[in-house]
Tab-separated table of C-alpha atoms in Angstrom:
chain	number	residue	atom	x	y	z
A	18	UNK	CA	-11.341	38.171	-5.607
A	19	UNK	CA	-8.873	36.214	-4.052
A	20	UNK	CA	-11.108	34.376	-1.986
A	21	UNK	CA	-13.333	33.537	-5.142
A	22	UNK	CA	-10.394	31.717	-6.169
A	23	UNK	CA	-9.786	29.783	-3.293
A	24	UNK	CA	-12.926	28.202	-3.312
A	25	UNK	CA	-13.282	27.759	-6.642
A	26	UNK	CA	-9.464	25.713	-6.218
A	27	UNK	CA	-10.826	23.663	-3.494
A	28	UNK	CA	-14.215	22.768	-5.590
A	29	UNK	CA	-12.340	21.619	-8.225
A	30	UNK	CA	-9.720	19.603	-6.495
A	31	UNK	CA	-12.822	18.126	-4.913
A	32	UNK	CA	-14.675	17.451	-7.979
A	33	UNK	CA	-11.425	16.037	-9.203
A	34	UNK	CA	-11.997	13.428	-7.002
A	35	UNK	CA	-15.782	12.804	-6.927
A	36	UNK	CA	-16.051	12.710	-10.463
A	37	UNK	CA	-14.038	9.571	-10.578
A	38	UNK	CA	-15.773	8.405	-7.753
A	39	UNK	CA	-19.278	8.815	-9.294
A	40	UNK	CA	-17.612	6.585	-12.038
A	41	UNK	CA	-16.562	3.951	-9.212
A	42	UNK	CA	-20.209	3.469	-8.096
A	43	UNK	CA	-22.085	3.723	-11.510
A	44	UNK	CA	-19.260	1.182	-12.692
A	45	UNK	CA	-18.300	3.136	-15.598
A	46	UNK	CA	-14.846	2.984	-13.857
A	47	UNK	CA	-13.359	0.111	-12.531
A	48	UNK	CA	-10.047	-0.608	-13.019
A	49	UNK	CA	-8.975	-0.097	-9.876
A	50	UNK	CA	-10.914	-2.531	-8.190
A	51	UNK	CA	-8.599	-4.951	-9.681
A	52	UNK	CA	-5.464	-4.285	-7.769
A	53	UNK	CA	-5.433	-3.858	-4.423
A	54	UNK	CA	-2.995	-0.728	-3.344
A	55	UNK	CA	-0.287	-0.793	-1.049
A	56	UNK	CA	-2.086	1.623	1.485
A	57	UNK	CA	-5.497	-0.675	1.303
A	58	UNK	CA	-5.746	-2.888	4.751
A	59	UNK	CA	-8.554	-4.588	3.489
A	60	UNK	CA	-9.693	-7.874	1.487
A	61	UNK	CA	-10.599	-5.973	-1.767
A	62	UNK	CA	-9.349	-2.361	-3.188
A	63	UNK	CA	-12.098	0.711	-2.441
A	64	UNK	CA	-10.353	3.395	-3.943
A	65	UNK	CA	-12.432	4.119	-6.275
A	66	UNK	CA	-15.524	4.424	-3.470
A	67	UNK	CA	-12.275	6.052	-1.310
A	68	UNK	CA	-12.019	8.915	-4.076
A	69	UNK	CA	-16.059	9.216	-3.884
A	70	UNK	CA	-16.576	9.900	-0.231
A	71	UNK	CA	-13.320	12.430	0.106
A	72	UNK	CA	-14.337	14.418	-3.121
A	73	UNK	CA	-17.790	14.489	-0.635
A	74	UNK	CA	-16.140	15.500	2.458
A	75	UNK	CA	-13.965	18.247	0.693
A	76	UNK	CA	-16.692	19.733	-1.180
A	77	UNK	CA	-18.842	19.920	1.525
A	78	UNK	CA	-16.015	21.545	3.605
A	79	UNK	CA	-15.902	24.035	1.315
A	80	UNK	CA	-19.568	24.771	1.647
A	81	UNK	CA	-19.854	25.061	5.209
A	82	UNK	CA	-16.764	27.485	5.113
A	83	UNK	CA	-18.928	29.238	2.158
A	84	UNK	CA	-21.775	29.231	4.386
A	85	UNK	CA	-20.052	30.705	7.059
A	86	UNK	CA	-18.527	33.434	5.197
A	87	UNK	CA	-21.989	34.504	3.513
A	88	UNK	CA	-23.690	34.354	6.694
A	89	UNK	CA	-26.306	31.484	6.723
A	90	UNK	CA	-27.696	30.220	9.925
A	91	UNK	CA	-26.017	28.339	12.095
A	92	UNK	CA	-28.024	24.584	11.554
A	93	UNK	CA	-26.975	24.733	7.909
A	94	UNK	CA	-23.655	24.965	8.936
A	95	UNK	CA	-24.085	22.469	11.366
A	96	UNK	CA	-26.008	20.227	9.092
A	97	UNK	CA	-23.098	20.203	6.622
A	98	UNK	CA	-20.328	19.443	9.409
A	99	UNK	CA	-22.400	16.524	10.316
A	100	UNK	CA	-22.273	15.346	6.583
A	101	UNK	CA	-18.366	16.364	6.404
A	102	UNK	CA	-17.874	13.833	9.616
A	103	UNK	CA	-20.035	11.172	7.783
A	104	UNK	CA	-18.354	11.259	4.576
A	105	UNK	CA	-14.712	11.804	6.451
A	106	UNK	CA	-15.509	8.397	8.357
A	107	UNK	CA	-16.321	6.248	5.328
A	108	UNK	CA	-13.405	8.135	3.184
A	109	UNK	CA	-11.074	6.720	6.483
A	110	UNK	CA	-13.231	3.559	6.573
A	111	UNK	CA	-12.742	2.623	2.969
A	112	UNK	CA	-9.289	1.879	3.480
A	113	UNK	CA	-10.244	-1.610	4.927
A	114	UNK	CA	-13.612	-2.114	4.571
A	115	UNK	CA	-16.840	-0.978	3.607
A	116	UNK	CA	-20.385	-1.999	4.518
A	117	UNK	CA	-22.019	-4.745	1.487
A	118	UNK	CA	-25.051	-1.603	2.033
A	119	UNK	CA	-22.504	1.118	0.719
A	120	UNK	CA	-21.428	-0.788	-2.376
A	121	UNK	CA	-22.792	-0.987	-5.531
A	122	UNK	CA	-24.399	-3.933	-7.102
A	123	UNK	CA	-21.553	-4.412	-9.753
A	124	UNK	CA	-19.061	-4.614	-7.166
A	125	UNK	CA	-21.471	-6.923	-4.287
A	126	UNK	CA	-21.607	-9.380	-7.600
A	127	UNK	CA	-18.084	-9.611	-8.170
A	128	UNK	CA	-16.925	-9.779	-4.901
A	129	UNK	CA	-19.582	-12.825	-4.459
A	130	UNK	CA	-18.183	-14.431	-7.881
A	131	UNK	CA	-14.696	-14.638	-6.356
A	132	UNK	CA	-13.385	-11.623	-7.140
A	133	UNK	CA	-11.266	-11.936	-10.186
A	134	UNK	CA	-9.339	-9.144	-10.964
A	135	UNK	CA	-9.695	-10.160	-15.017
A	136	UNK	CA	-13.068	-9.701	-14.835
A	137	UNK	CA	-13.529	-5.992	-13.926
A	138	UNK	CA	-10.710	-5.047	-17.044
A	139	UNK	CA	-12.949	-6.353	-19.248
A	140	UNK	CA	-14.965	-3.340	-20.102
A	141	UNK	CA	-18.278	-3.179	-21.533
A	142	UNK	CA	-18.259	-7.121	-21.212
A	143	UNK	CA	-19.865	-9.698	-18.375
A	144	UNK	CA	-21.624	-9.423	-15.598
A	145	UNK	CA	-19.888	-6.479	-14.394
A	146	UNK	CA	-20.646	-4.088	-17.193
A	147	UNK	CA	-24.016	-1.607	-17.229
A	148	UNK	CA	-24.585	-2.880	-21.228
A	149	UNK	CA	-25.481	-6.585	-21.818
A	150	UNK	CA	-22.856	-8.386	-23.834
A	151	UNK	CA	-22.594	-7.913	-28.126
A	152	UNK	CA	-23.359	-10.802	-29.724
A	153	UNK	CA	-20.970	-12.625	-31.417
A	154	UNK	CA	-21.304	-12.636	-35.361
A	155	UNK	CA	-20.501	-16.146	-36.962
């Protein structure tokens, strides 16, 4: 029983983070792309894409340890650590930089606009939003 909990802990704490993340990517959230945090090295903040890709790695942690403890062979195991190294790497990698591949479109635009951090606060308007603009009534 105890163990149940444990994992159930760690896939929450890591859905905690990858739910956000999911957000960061689709664009639904993205106020954090317009200030840069003190621990960011980079040009332009990715914590939103930082939250994504350790809510990966620590979910899939907890799988491989899952898949350990049940048994499974050892390539899914290994399959998963090589997924845990790849999403580790970015998570680390995301502090600077990432690839313009690994970002969304959203953020590619804005970034190539000039990168105003007024623009991204402005939800549900612009160029930056998933819903066109409402018209304005007169």
């Amino acid at each position: 029983m105890m163990e149940f909990l444990i994992f159930a802990g760690i896939y929450l704490w890591g859905a905690l983070m990858l739910i956000p993340g999911i957000g960061a990517y689709r664009g639904t959230w993205r106020r954090w792309a317009a200030r840069r945090q003190h621990y960011e090295l980079g040009k332009h903040s990715y914590l939103g894409f930082t939250l994504f890709y350790a809510g990966l790695a620590i979910m899939l942690t907890a799988t491989v340890s899952l898949t350990v403890v049940l048994g499974a062979p050892q390539v899914v195991s290994d399959a998963i650590v090589v997924g845990i190294a790849a999403s580790g790497i970015l998570c680390a990698a995301s502090a600077a930089y990432l690839p313009r591949i690994l970002l969304p479109s959203w953020f590619r635009r804005w970034i190539d606009d000039g990168a105003h951090p007024q623009d991204v606060l402005q939800a549900g308007r612009g160029p930056y939003s998933l819903r066109p603009p409402t018209p304005v009534r007169k």
